[in-house]
Coordinates of C-alpha atoms in Angstrom, one line a residue:
X19 CA 63.8 0.2 24.5
X20 CA 66.3 2.7 23.0
X21 CA 65.7 3.4 19.5
X22 CA 68.0 1.7 17.1
X23 CA 70.5 3.7 14.8
X24 CA 71.0 3.0 11.0
X25 CA 74.1 0.8 10.2
X26 CA 76.2 1.8 7.5
X27 CA 79.4 0.4 6.2
X28 CA 81.2 -0.2 3.1
X29 CA 80.7 -3.4 0.9
X30 CA 84.1 -3.6 -0.1
X31 CA 85.4 -3.8 3.7
X32 CA 87.6 -7.2 3.7
X33 CA 88.6 -8.8 7.0
X34 CA 90.3 -12.0 7.8
X35 CA 89.4 -14.0 11.0
X36 CA 90.4 -17.0 13.0
X37 CA 88.3 -20.1 12.3
X38 CA 85.4 -20.4 14.6
X39 CA 84.6 -16.6 15.1
X40 CA 81.1 -15.8 14.4
X41 CA 81.5 -12.7 12.0
X42 CA 83.1 -13.8 8.6
X43 CA 83.4 -12.1 5.5
X44 CA 80.5 -13.4 2.8
X45 CA 81.2 -14.6 -0.4
X46 CA 81.2 -11.1 -1.9
X47 CA 83.7 -10.0 0.8
X48 CA 81.1 -8.0 2.8
X49 CA 80.7 -8.2 6.6
X50 CA 78.0 -10.3 7.9
X51 CA 76.8 -8.1 10.5
X52 CA 73.4 -8.0 11.9
X53 CA 71.2 -5.1 11.3
X54 CA 71.4 -4.3 15.0
X55 CA 72.8 -5.5 18.4
X56 CA 71.5 -5.1 22.0
X57 CA 74.9 -4.8 23.4
X58 CA 77.9 -3.6 21.7
X59 CA 81.3 -4.2 23.7
X60 CA 84.6 -2.2 22.8
X61 CA 87.5 -4.2 23.5
X62 CA 87.9 -7.9 24.1
X63 CA 90.1 -8.0 27.1
X64 CA 89.0 -9.4 30.7
X65 CA 85.9 -6.8 31.1
X66 CA 84.7 -7.5 27.5
X67 CA 84.9 -11.0 27.3
X68 CA 83.5 -11.4 30.6
X69 CA 80.5 -9.3 30.0
X70 CA 79.9 -10.7 26.6
X71 CA 79.8 -14.2 27.7
X72 CA 77.5 -13.4 30.7
X73 CA 75.1 -11.2 28.5
X74 CA 74.9 -13.9 25.7
X75 CA 73.7 -16.4 28.0
X76 CA 70.2 -15.2 27.0
X77 CA 69.6 -16.5 23.7
X78 CA 67.5 -13.6 22.9
X79 CA 70.2 -10.9 23.5
X80 CA 72.4 -10.1 20.8
X81 CA 76.1 -9.1 21.4
X82 CA 78.8 -7.5 19.4
X83 CA 82.5 -7.4 20.7
X84 CA 84.8 -5.2 18.4
X85 CA 88.5 -5.6 19.3
X86 CA 91.5 -3.9 17.5
X87 CA 93.8 -6.8 17.9
X88 CA 93.7 -10.4 16.6
X89 CA 93.3 -13.9 18.0
X90 CA 96.5 -15.3 19.4
X91 CA 97.9 -18.8 17.8
X92 CA 98.4 -20.5 21.3
X93 CA 102.2 -20.7 20.4
X94 CA 104.5 -21.8 22.8
X95 CA 105.7 -18.0 23.8
X96 CA 102.0 -17.6 24.7
X97 CA 100.7 -20.7 26.3
X98 CA 103.7 -21.9 28.4
X99 CA 104.1 -20.5 31.7
X100 CA 107.8 -20.8 31.6
X101 CA 107.9 -18.5 28.6
X102 CA 106.3 -15.6 30.4
X103 CA 108.2 -12.5 29.6
X104 CA 109.8 -14.1 26.5
X105 CA 106.9 -13.5 24.0
X106 CA 107.7 -11.5 20.8
X107 CA 106.0 -8.2 21.8
X108 CA 105.2 -7.4 18.1
X109 CA 102.7 -10.2 17.9
X110 CA 100.2 -9.3 20.6
X111 CA 101.3 -6.3 22.4
X112 CA 101.1 -2.5 21.6
X113 CA 104.1 -0.4 22.4
X114 CA 103.2 2.7 24.5
X115 CA 105.6 5.4 25.7
X116 CA 105.1 7.5 29.0
X117 CA 106.0 11.3 28.9
X118 CA 109.3 12.4 30.6
X119 CA 109.1 11.5 34.4
X120 CA 109.9 14.9 35.9
X121 CA 110.0 13.4 39.3
X122 CA 112.3 10.6 38.6
X123 CA 115.0 11.2 36.0
X124 CA 113.4 13.4 33.2
X125 CA 113.5 10.2 30.8
X126 CA 110.5 8.4 29.2
X127 CA 109.7 4.8 29.9
X128 CA 108.4 2.3 27.2
X129 CA 105.9 -0.3 28.1
X130 CA 103.5 -2.5 26.3
X131 CA 100.3 -4.0 27.0
X132 CA 98.0 -6.6 25.3
X133 CA 96.7 -6.0 22.0
X134 CA 94.7 -9.2 21.2
X135 CA 91.3 -11.2 22.0
X136 CA 92.2 -11.8 25.8
X137 CA 93.9 -8.5 26.3
X138 CA 96.8 -8.6 28.8
X139 CA 95.7 -11.9 30.2
X140 CA 97.4 -13.3 27.0
X141 CA 101.1 -11.8 28.1
X142 CA 100.8 -11.1 31.8
X143 CA 102.7 -12.8 34.6
X144 CA 99.7 -14.9 35.6
X145 CA 100.0 -13.9 39.2
X146 CA 96.5 -14.4 41.0
X147 CA 96.0 -12.2 43.8
X148 CA 92.8 -10.5 45.2
X149 CA 93.9 -7.9 47.8
X150 CA 93.1 -7.4 51.4
X151 CA 89.4 -6.8 52.7
X152 CA 90.4 -3.3 53.5
X153 CA 91.4 -2.6 50.2
X154 CA 87.9 -3.0 48.7
X155 CA 86.0 -1.5 51.7
X156 CA 88.0 1.7 51.0
X157 CA 86.2 1.6 47.7
X158 CA 82.8 1.5 49.4
X159 CA 84.0 4.3 51.7
X160 CA 84.8 6.5 48.9
X161 CA 81.2 6.4 47.9
X162 CA 80.5 3.2 46.0
X163 CA 78.0 1.1 48.0
X164 CA 78.1 -2.7 47.0
X165 CA 81.8 -2.6 46.1
X166 CA 83.2 -3.4 49.4
X167 CA 84.8 -6.9 50.2
X168 CA 81.7 -8.5 50.9
X169 CA 79.6 -7.2 47.9
X170 CA 82.6 -8.3 45.6
X171 CA 83.5 -11.6 47.2
X172 CA 80.8 -13.7 45.0
X173 CA 82.2 -12.1 42.0
X174 CA 85.9 -13.0 43.0
X175 CA 84.6 -16.5 43.3
X176 CA 82.6 -16.6 40.4
X177 CA 85.4 -16.3 37.4
X178 CA 87.7 -19.0 39.0
X179 CA 88.0 -22.6 40.0
X180 CA 90.3 -23.1 42.8
X181 CA 92.0 -20.5 44.9
X182 CA 88.4 -20.1 46.4
X183 CA 86.6 -20.0 43.4
X184 CA 83.5 -22.1 42.7
X185 CA 83.2 -23.4 39.4
X186 CA 84.4 -20.7 37.1
X187 CA 85.9 -20.8 33.8
X188 CA 89.4 -19.3 34.7
X189 CA 91.6 -22.2 36.2
X190 CA 93.7 -21.0 39.0
X191 CA 96.5 -23.2 40.5
X192 CA 100.1 -24.0 41.1
X193 CA 102.9 -25.3 38.9
X194 CA 104.5 -28.8 39.0
X195 CA 107.9 -27.1 39.5
X196 CA 109.4 -25.1 41.9
X197 CA 112.8 -23.3 41.6
X198 CA 115.2 -24.0 44.4
X199 CA 115.7 -20.3 45.0
X200 CA 111.8 -19.7 45.8
X201 CA 112.4 -22.1 48.9
X202 CA 115.7 -19.8 49.8
X203 CA 113.5 -16.7 49.3
X204 CA 110.7 -17.7 51.3
X205 CA 113.1 -18.9 54.2
X206 CA 114.8 -15.8 54.1
X207 CA 111.9 -13.8 54.4
X208 CA 110.5 -15.5 57.4
X209 CA 114.0 -15.1 58.9
X210 CA 113.2 -11.3 58.8
X211 CA 110.1 -11.8 60.7
X212 CA 107.7 -12.0 57.6
X213 CA 105.3 -14.7 58.1
X214 CA 104.2 -17.3 55.7
X215 CA 100.7 -16.7 54.2
X216 CA 99.5 -20.1 53.0
X217 CA 96.5 -18.4 51.8
X218 CA 97.0 -15.2 50.1
X219 CA 93.5 -14.6 48.8
X220 CA 91.4 -15.2 52.1
X221 CA 91.1 -11.3 52.6
X222 CA 94.5 -10.7 54.2
X223 CA 97.4 -10.5 51.4
X224 CA 100.1 -9.7 53.9
X225 CA 102.7 -12.3 54.2
X226 CA 105.2 -14.4 51.8
X227 CA 103.8 -17.2 49.9
X228 CA 104.3 -19.5 46.8
X229 CA 101.6 -17.4 44.6
X230 CA 98.7 -19.0 42.8
X231 CA 98.7 -18.5 39.0
X232 CA 96.0 -18.3 36.3
X233 CA 96.9 -21.6 34.8
X234 CA 95.4 -25.1 34.1
X235 CA 96.3 -28.0 36.3
X236 CA 96.3 -30.8 33.8
X237 CA 98.1 -29.1 30.8
X238 CA 100.1 -26.6 33.2
X239 CA 99.5 -23.8 30.6
X240 CA 98.1 -20.2 30.5
X241 CA 94.5 -19.8 31.5
X242 CA 93.2 -16.5 30.1
X243 CA 90.2 -14.6 29.4
X244 CA 90.0 -15.5 25.9
X245 CA 90.2 -19.6 26.8
X246 CA 87.9 -19.0 29.6
X247 CA 85.0 -16.9 28.6
X248 CA 85.2 -16.9 24.6
X249 CA 86.4 -20.1 23.3
X250 CA 83.7 -22.1 25.0
X251 CA 80.8 -20.1 23.7
X252 CA 82.0 -19.2 20.0
X253 CA 79.0 -21.3 18.8
X254 CA 76.6 -19.0 20.3
X255 CA 74.6 -17.4 17.3
X256 CA 73.8 -14.3 19.2
X257 CA 77.6 -13.3 20.2
X258 CA 79.4 -12.0 17.3
X259 CA 83.3 -10.6 17.4
X260 CA 85.2 -8.5 15.2
X261 CA 88.7 -8.3 15.3
X262 CA 91.6 -6.1 13.7
X263 CA 89.2 -3.0 14.2
X264 CA 89.7 0.0 16.4
X265 CA 86.6 2.0 17.3
X266 CA 87.0 5.5 16.0
X267 CA 84.4 7.5 18.2
X268 CA 81.4 7.0 20.3
X269 CA 78.5 8.6 18.3
X270 CA 75.6 10.6 19.6
X271 CA 72.3 8.6 19.1
X272 CA 68.6 9.8 19.5
X273 CA 68.1 12.9 21.7
X274 CA 71.3 14.7 20.4
X275 CA 74.5 15.8 22.6
X276 CA 72.7 18.3 24.6
X277 CA 69.9 16.0 25.7
X278 CA 69.5 14.6 29.1
X279 CA 68.5 11.4 27.1
X280 CA 71.8 11.2 25.1
X281 CA 72.5 7.5 23.8
X282 CA 75.9 6.6 22.4
X283 CA 76.8 4.2 19.4
X284 CA 80.2 3.3 18.2
X285 CA 81.7 3.6 14.7
X286 CA 84.7 1.7 13.8
X287 CA 87.4 1.0 11.2
X288 CA 90.7 -0.5 10.4
X289 CA 92.5 2.8 9.7
X290 CA 91.7 6.3 8.8
X291 CA 91.8 5.9 5.2
X292 CA 89.0 3.5 5.1
X293 CA 85.0 4.4 5.7
X294 CA 83.8 3.8 9.0
X295 CA 81.4 1.3 9.9
X296 CA 78.4 2.6 12.1
X297 CA 77.2 -0.2 14.3
X298 CA 73.6 -0.1 15.6
X299 CA 73.0 -0.4 19.3
X300 CA 69.5 -0.7 20.8
X301 CA 70.3 -1.0 24.4
X302 CA 73.9 -0.4 25.6
X303 CA 77.4 0.4 24.4
X304 CA 80.0 -0.9 27.0
X305 CA 83.4 0.3 27.0
X306 CA 86.4 -2.2 27.8
X307 CA 89.2 -0.9 26.0
X308 CA 91.2 -0.5 29.1
X309 CA 92.4 2.2 31.1
X310 CA 94.6 4.0 28.6
X311 CA 92.1 3.6 25.3
X312 CA 89.0 3.8 27.0
X313 CA 89.4 7.6 28.4
X314 CA 91.0 8.6 25.3
X315 CA 88.1 7.2 23.3
X316 CA 85.7 9.1 25.5
X317 CA 87.7 12.3 25.0
X318 CA 87.8 12.3 21.3
X319 CA 83.9 11.4 21.6
X320 CA 83.2 14.6 23.4
X321 CA 83.1 13.5 26.9
X322 CA 86.1 14.8 29.4
X323 CA 87.7 17.6 30.5
X324 CA 86.2 20.6 28.3
X325 CA 89.5 22.5 28.0
X326 CA 91.1 19.4 26.7
X327 CA 88.5 18.9 24.2
X328 CA 88.4 22.2 22.9
X329 CA 92.3 22.3 22.5
X330 CA 91.7 19.0 20.4
X331 CA 88.7 20.4 18.2
X332 CA 86.2 18.3 19.6
X333 CA 82.8 19.4 20.4
X334 CA 82.1 19.2 24.1
X335 CA 79.4 16.8 24.6
X336 CA 79.7 16.2 28.6
X337 CA 82.1 18.4 30.4
X338 CA 83.4 15.5 32.8
X339 CA 86.8 16.5 34.1
X340 CA 87.7 13.1 35.9
X341 CA 87.9 11.3 32.2
X342 CA 91.7 10.7 31.9
X343 CA 92.8 11.5 35.5
X344 CA 93.4 9.7 38.7
X345 CA 95.8 7.3 36.9
X346 CA 97.4 5.1 39.4
X347 CA 100.1 2.5 39.0
X348 CA 102.3 0.3 41.2
X349 CA 105.9 2.0 40.9
X350 CA 108.3 -0.9 40.5
X351 CA 112.1 -1.4 40.6
X352 CA 113.5 -4.6 38.8
X353 CA 117.1 -5.2 40.2
X354 CA 118.6 -8.5 39.2
X355 CA 121.1 -10.3 41.7
X356 CA 124.2 -11.9 39.6
X357 CA 125.3 -15.2 40.6
X358 CA 122.0 -16.4 41.3
X359 CA 121.7 -20.2 41.2
X360 CA 119.2 -21.0 38.3
X361 CA 118.1 -23.9 36.4
X362 CA 121.0 -26.1 35.2
X363 CA 119.1 -27.9 32.5
X364 CA 119.3 -26.6 28.9
X365 CA 116.4 -24.9 27.3
X366 CA 116.0 -27.8 24.7
X367 CA 116.0 -30.6 27.7
X368 CA 113.4 -28.4 29.4
X369 CA 111.1 -27.7 26.4
X370 CA 111.4 -31.6 25.6
X371 CA 110.4 -32.5 29.1
X372 CA 107.4 -30.1 29.2
X373 CA 106.0 -31.1 25.9
X374 CA 106.4 -34.8 26.8
X375 CA 105.2 -34.7 30.4
X376 CA 103.9 -31.2 31.2
X377 CA 106.5 -31.3 34.2
X378 CA 109.6 -29.6 34.8
X379 CA 110.8 -25.7 34.8
X380 CA 108.6 -24.7 32.0
X381 CA 105.6 -25.3 33.9
X382 CA 106.5 -22.7 36.3
X383 CA 105.8 -18.9 35.4
X384 CA 108.5 -16.2 35.9
X385 CA 107.3 -15.4 39.5
X386 CA 107.0 -18.4 41.8
X387 CA 107.0 -16.7 45.1
X388 CA 106.3 -13.1 46.4
X389 CA 106.1 -11.5 50.0
X390 CA 103.9 -8.6 50.7
X391 CA 104.9 -7.1 53.9
X392 CA 102.9 -4.6 56.0
X393 CA 104.8 -1.5 56.6
X394 CA 105.7 -2.3 60.2
X395 CA 107.1 -5.3 59.2
X396 CA 109.9 -3.8 57.0
X397 CA 110.9 -0.5 59.1
X398 CA 110.9 0.7 62.3
X399 CA 109.9 4.2 61.3
X400 CA 106.3 3.5 60.8
X401 CA 105.0 6.7 62.4
X402 CA 107.7 8.7 60.7
X403 CA 106.7 7.5 57.3
X404 CA 102.9 8.0 57.8
X405 CA 103.7 11.5 59.1
X406 CA 105.5 12.1 55.9
X407 CA 102.9 10.6 53.8
X408 CA 100.3 12.9 55.5
X409 CA 102.4 16.1 55.5
X410 CA 104.5 16.0 52.2
X411 CA 103.3 18.1 49.4
X412 CA 101.9 16.1 46.7
X413 CA 102.2 17.6 43.3
X414 CA 98.8 17.1 41.6
X415 CA 98.5 17.8 37.7
X416 CA 97.7 21.3 37.1
X417 CA 94.5 20.1 34.9
X418 CA 93.0 18.6 38.2
X419 CA 89.8 20.7 39.0
X420 CA 88.3 21.1 42.7
X421 CA 86.3 17.9 42.3
X422 CA 89.4 15.9 41.5
X423 CA 91.3 17.6 44.3
X424 CA 88.6 16.7 46.7
X425 CA 88.7 12.9 45.6
X426 CA 92.2 12.8 45.8
X427 CA 91.9 14.2 49.5
X428 CA 89.5 11.5 50.2
X429 CA 91.8 8.7 48.6
X430 CA 94.6 9.9 50.9
X431 CA 92.7 9.5 54.0
X432 CA 91.9 5.9 52.9
X433 CA 95.7 5.3 51.8
X434 CA 96.9 6.6 55.0
X435 CA 94.7 4.2 57.0
X436 CA 95.6 1.2 54.7
X437 CA 99.4 2.0 55.2
X438 CA 99.0 2.1 58.9
X439 CA 97.4 -1.5 59.1
X440 CA 98.9 -5.0 59.3
X441 CA 96.6 -6.8 57.0
X442 CA 97.6 -4.8 53.8
X443 CA 100.8 -4.6 52.3
X444 CA 103.0 -1.4 51.6
X445 CA 105.5 -3.1 49.5
X446 CA 106.1 -6.4 47.3
X447 CA 108.9 -8.2 46.6
X448 CA 108.7 -10.8 43.8
X449 CA 111.4 -13.5 43.3
X450 CA 111.7 -14.4 39.7
X451 CA 113.5 -17.4 38.1
X452 CA 116.4 -15.6 36.9
X453 CA 117.6 -13.8 40.1
X454 CA 115.2 -10.6 40.2
X455 CA 114.0 -9.5 43.4
X456 CA 111.3 -7.1 42.2
X457 CA 110.0 -4.4 44.4
X458 CA 106.8 -2.2 44.3
X459 CA 105.2 0.4 46.2
X460 CA 101.7 -1.2 46.9
X461 CA 99.7 2.0 48.2
X462 CA 100.9 4.7 45.7
X463 CA 99.8 8.4 46.7
X464 CA 101.1 9.5 43.1
X465 CA 98.4 10.5 40.5
X466 CA 98.6 11.1 36.8
X467 CA 96.7 11.6 33.6
X468 CA 95.9 9.9 30.2
X469 CA 95.1 12.4 27.4
X470 CA 94.1 12.1 23.8
X471 CA 96.8 13.6 21.4
X472 CA 94.4 14.1 18.5
X473 CA 90.7 14.1 17.7
X474 CA 91.5 10.8 15.9
X475 CA 92.1 7.4 17.0
X476 CA 94.5 7.0 14.1
X477 CA 96.2 10.1 13.8
X478 CA 99.1 10.5 16.2
X479 CA 97.0 7.9 18.4
X480 CA 99.9 7.5 20.9
X481 CA 98.2 9.0 24.1
X482 CA 99.8 11.3 26.3
X483 CA 100.4 9.1 29.2
X484 CA 101.9 10.4 32.4
X485 CA 102.0 8.3 35.7
X486 CA 104.0 11.0 37.2
X487 CA 105.8 8.4 39.6
X488 CA 107.0 9.9 42.9
X489 CA 105.2 13.2 42.4
X490 CA 104.2 12.4 45.8
X491 CA 107.6 11.8 47.6
X492 CA 106.3 9.1 49.9
X493 CA 106.4 6.7 46.8
X494 CA 110.0 7.0 46.4
X495 CA 110.6 6.8 50.1
X496 CA 108.7 3.2 50.2
X497 CA 110.9 2.0 47.4
X498 CA 114.2 3.1 49.2
X499 CA 112.8 1.3 52.2
X500 CA 112.2 -1.9 50.0
X501 CA 115.7 -1.7 48.6
X502 CA 116.8 -1.5 52.2
X503 CA 115.0 -4.6 52.9
X504 CA 116.3 -6.5 49.9
X505 CA 119.9 -5.8 51.0
X506 CA 118.8 -7.3 54.5
X507 CA 117.2 -10.3 52.7
X508 CA 120.3 -11.4 50.7
X509 CA 122.3 -11.5 53.9
X510 CA 120.2 -13.9 55.6
X511 CA 121.7 -17.4 55.4
X512 CA 119.2 -19.3 53.1
X513 CA 119.6 -16.3 50.4
X514 CA 123.4 -15.9 51.1
X515 CA 123.8 -19.5 50.1
X516 CA 122.7 -18.5 46.4
X517 CA 125.7 -16.0 46.4
X518 CA 123.6 -13.1 45.1
X519 CA 125.3 -10.0 43.7
X520 CA 123.4 -6.7 43.8
X521 CA 123.4 -4.7 40.5
X522 CA 125.6 -1.7 40.4
X523 CA 124.5 1.3 42.6
X524 CA 122.2 -1.2 44.8
X525 CA 124.9 -2.8 46.9
X526 CA 124.9 -3.2 50.6
X527 CA 127.5 -0.7 50.8
X528 CA 126.1 1.9 48.3
X529 CA 122.9 1.8 50.1
X530 CA 124.6 3.6 52.9
X531 CA 124.6 6.7 50.7
X532 CA 120.8 7.1 50.7
X533 CA 121.1 10.3 48.5
X534 CA 123.2 8.5 45.8
X535 CA 120.9 5.4 46.1
X536 CA 117.8 7.6 45.7
X537 CA 119.4 9.1 42.5
X538 CA 120.3 5.6 41.1
X539 CA 116.6 4.2 41.9
X540 CA 114.8 7.2 40.3
X541 CA 116.5 6.0 37.0
X542 CA 115.3 2.6 37.3
X543 CA 111.7 3.2 38.5
X544 CA 109.2 1.9 36.0
X545 CA 105.8 0.5 35.5
X546 CA 104.0 -2.4 37.4
X547 CA 101.8 -2.9 34.3
X548 CA 98.9 -2.3 36.7
X549 CA 97.7 1.3 35.3
X550 CA 94.2 2.0 36.2
X551 CA 91.9 4.5 37.6
X552 CA 91.4 6.8 34.7
X553 CA 87.6 6.4 34.5
X554 CA 87.1 6.1 38.2
X555 CA 83.9 4.9 40.0
X556 CA 83.6 7.7 42.2
X557 CA 81.0 10.4 42.8
X558 CA 81.0 13.4 40.5
X559 CA 82.0 15.6 43.8
X560 CA 85.2 13.2 43.9
X561 CA 85.8 13.8 39.9
X562 CA 84.2 10.4 39.3
X563 CA 83.4 9.3 35.6
X564 CA 81.2 6.4 36.4
X565 CA 78.8 5.6 39.2
X566 CA 78.4 2.4 41.0
X567 CA 76.5 0.9 38.1
X568 CA 79.6 1.6 35.9
X569 CA 77.4 4.3 33.9
X570 CA 79.3 7.3 32.7
X571 CA 77.7 10.2 34.1
X572 CA 75.4 12.2 31.9
X573 CA 74.7 9.0 29.6
X574 CA 72.1 6.7 29.7
X575 CA 73.4 3.8 27.9
X576 CA 77.3 3.9 28.2
X577 CA 79.1 2.1 30.6
X578 CA 82.8 1.2 31.1
X579 CA 84.0 -2.3 32.6
X580 CA 87.8 -2.3 32.5
X581 CA 90.6 -1.4 35.1
X582 CA 89.9 2.4 34.6
X583 CA 87.0 2.2 36.7
X584 CA 89.1 1.1 40.0
X585 CA 89.0 4.2 42.3
X586 CA 92.0 3.2 44.3
X587 CA 94.3 0.5 43.1
X588 CA 94.5 -2.4 45.6
X589 CA 97.8 -3.9 47.1
X590 CA 97.9 -6.9 44.7
X591 CA 98.0 -7.8 41.2
X592 CA 95.0 -6.6 39.6
X593 CA 93.8 -9.2 37.1
X594 CA 91.7 -11.1 39.9
X595 CA 89.9 -7.7 40.7
X596 CA 89.2 -7.2 36.9
X597 CA 87.4 -10.4 36.5
X598 CA 85.4 -9.7 39.5
X599 CA 84.6 -6.1 38.2
X600 CA 83.4 -8.0 34.9
X601 CA 81.3 -10.4 36.8
X602 CA 79.6 -8.0 39.1
X603 CA 79.1 -5.4 35.8
X604 CA 77.3 -8.4 33.9
X605 CA 74.8 -9.0 36.7
X606 CA 74.2 -5.0 37.2
X607 CA 73.5 -4.7 33.4
X608 CA 71.2 -7.8 33.3
X609 CA 69.3 -6.6 36.4
X610 CA 68.9 -2.9 34.7
X611 CA 67.9 -4.1 31.6
X612 CA 65.1 -6.6 32.5
X613 CA 62.1 -5.0 31.3
X614 CA 62.7 -1.3 32.2
X615 CA 65.2 1.5 31.1
X616 CA 68.0 2.4 33.6
X617 CA 67.6 5.6 35.2
X618 CA 69.4 8.4 33.7
X619 CA 72.6 9.4 35.5
X620 CA 72.9 13.2 36.5
X621 CA 74.9 15.4 34.2
X622 CA 77.7 17.2 35.8
X623 CA 76.4 19.8 37.8
X624 CA 73.1 18.5 38.4
X625 CA 72.1 16.9 41.8
X626 CA 72.5 13.4 42.2
X627 CA 69.4 11.3 43.2
X628 CA 68.9 9.4 46.3
X629 CA 70.7 6.3 45.0
X630 CA 73.8 7.7 44.4
X631 CA 75.9 7.5 47.3
X632 CA 77.6 10.6 48.6
X633 CA 81.0 10.6 50.5
X634 CA 79.1 12.3 53.6
X635 CA 76.7 9.3 53.6
X636 CA 79.4 6.4 53.3
X637 CA 80.0 4.5 56.5
X638 CA 83.4 3.8 57.9
X639 CA 84.5 1.2 60.5

């Protein structure tokens, strides 16, 4: 067992918590923390709550979860599917700003993500799609044994009930109401030769469908990580949760920063003016702060690209170039087609029906229907597009070292293979309740970075987030093809019956001028809210940050369990994949801590042991 570290905190530190949370201020206003914990988890999103739940199943194991947000109040704007996208972002979200997008229009983009117990599952669009077999087999090809489709399938099944889940805590199902335009959309899509897919979670995601959602069948309300993984186990005395606290730094434990047996513990506080609390960890620290803040926390703790750390005035503990690199997202356009025939009832009437009967439009999330076409289904220029994708110059960030460039080359090989298939989508179109036909490029070739802006999590805490949309030109080309597909779609008889009017700049006649359409499009591209890859599970030779056991290279007791570990973004909405990652991570952690210490990961520059997959040894079909 790893040696514990002494716990220190200020007795005057006052907190407020929602009833039922295990950690409460005592009568003196001090925290009722244990002297030490076996596991300390940073972040209470999907990964953090799944791992906390599973590890605390063992009553002899103590678990502390530290979350910067609060617990939501289950108000109507959060719990009701029909209110998706209408919540007040000031309550449970943090606003983040991207750097000016030089390959688009030179302007910034603002986006939000969940800052609450349950993470973005409290505010997301509920869409539940796993992705295709080939998406995850690509993870294995990139040097991650056990992370292909068959290795993940038991963990896709474990979190959910329905849509092929076994008896998991997350409910997945369908609303009791479908917008009429969803049927027009599906009929129009099929008129263009896109087949229906009655089972989008069977390993072949391509096709059009009424999309499953993370929602309860009985109450027709949101099913999220908090209600699924935390609420049922709040009474476990060995599971503690602290809200309203940001982890300030991961500290070095016994062994020192230059030792090959380095261990890590977190310190945390509410803001930089209050003394930090140091939490004692006997076994492992698990980062689950998300693809933005997990890499930032590593960087300010001395783990990351040496050049960046030195510029921040941070001592370099582990020079790990991949921390904060390999950022991926699904670039998205959100055109709204006016004159769309939407719900005729008033909002008050819709609300009354929902509250009385759990029926009506409020049971339906903003996205009822989606289509995930393969490239060959939306263009006859397949080989030309593939050639452009293979040969076009991709501008990688100047900060990428040789390992990251080697890793990108391997990813690019996988992407070209995925794009050529008919069982993996190149593009998604989502039909919303208010006339939006949102489109996303599902196999993006562009890569970006997330970098700390300061050595303090509190001072200038806005990270430098640069997804570098369309830094590989094929991503914008795929979106242009998607817009052209939209214009064909709205001319089909089922869709034409809705009398949709394209937004300015995206009209059928305007689309004839591809140069002008491209310029208009680049002003509108934004995030798909699927940012991932910034602490990638890849071999060191590919710029990886964690190994297939999700342990950070060069550390003994530090793992990451969130979207950042995704090595290659799947052609799907990613919440189902993150739940699966959390479940698999929990099993790995349990197995590796059942009586013996985990093996030490190689420090960057050291040879990898026989259990660490190398890209040369990974098999391909």
